[in-house]
Tab-separated table of C-alpha atoms in Angstrom:
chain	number	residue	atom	x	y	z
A	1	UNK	CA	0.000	0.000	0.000
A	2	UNK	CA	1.490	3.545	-0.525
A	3	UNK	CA	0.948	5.851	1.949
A	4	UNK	CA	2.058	9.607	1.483
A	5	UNK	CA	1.811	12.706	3.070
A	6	UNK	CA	1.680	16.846	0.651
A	7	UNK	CA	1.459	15.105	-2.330
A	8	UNK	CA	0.259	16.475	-5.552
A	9	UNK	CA	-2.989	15.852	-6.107
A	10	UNK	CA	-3.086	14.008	-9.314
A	11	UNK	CA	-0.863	11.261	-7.525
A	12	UNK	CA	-2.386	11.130	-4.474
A	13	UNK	CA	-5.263	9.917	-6.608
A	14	UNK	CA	-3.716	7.064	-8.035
A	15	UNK	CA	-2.765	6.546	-4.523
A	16	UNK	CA	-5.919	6.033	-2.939
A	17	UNK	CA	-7.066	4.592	-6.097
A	18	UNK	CA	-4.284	1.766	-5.471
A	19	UNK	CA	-5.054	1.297	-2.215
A	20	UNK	CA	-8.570	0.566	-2.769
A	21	UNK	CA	-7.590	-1.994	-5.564
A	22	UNK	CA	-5.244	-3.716	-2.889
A	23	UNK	CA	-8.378	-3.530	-0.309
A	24	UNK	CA	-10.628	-4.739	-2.829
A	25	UNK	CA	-8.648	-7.640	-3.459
A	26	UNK	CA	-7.716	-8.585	-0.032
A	27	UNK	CA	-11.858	-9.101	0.673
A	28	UNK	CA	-12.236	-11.063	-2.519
A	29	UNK	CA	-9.390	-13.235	-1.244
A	30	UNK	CA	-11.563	-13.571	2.348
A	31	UNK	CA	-14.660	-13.831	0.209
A	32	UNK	CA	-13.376	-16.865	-1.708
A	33	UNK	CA	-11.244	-18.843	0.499
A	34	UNK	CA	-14.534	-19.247	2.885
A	35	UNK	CA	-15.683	-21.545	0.359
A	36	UNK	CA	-12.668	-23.529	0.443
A	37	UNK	CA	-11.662	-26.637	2.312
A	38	UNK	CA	-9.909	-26.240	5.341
A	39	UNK	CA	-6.629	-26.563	4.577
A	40	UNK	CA	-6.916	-23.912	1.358
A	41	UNK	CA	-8.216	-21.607	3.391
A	42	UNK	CA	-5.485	-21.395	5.745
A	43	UNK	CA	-2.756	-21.392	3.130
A	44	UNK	CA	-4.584	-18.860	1.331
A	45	UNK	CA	-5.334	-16.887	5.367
A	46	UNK	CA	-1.239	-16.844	5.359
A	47	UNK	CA	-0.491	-15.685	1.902
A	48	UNK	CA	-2.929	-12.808	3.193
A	49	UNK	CA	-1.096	-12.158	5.967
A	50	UNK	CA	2.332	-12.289	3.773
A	51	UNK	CA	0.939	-9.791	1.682
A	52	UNK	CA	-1.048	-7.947	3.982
């Protein structure tokens, strides 16, 4: 994630607009691993975490 501080506008933008993609994809990760089997779930639950 980037975080930023008196940044011009335009690029604090594509900042937040980042960090919402990484967000976004962080819950879809939660989302589908839920419907996994035990053991995917947890491997995907530490890749999150690796990431995270």
């Amino acid at each position: 994630m980037v975080f930023f501080d008196n940044v011009p506008a335009q690029f604090q933008a594509l900042a937040e607009a980042w960090n919402a993609g990484v967000f976004n994809a962080m819950a879809q990760i939660d989302a589908i691993s839920a419907h996994f089997p035990a053991q995917w779930s947890e491997v995907i639950r530490q890749l999150h975490q690796l990431w995270g």
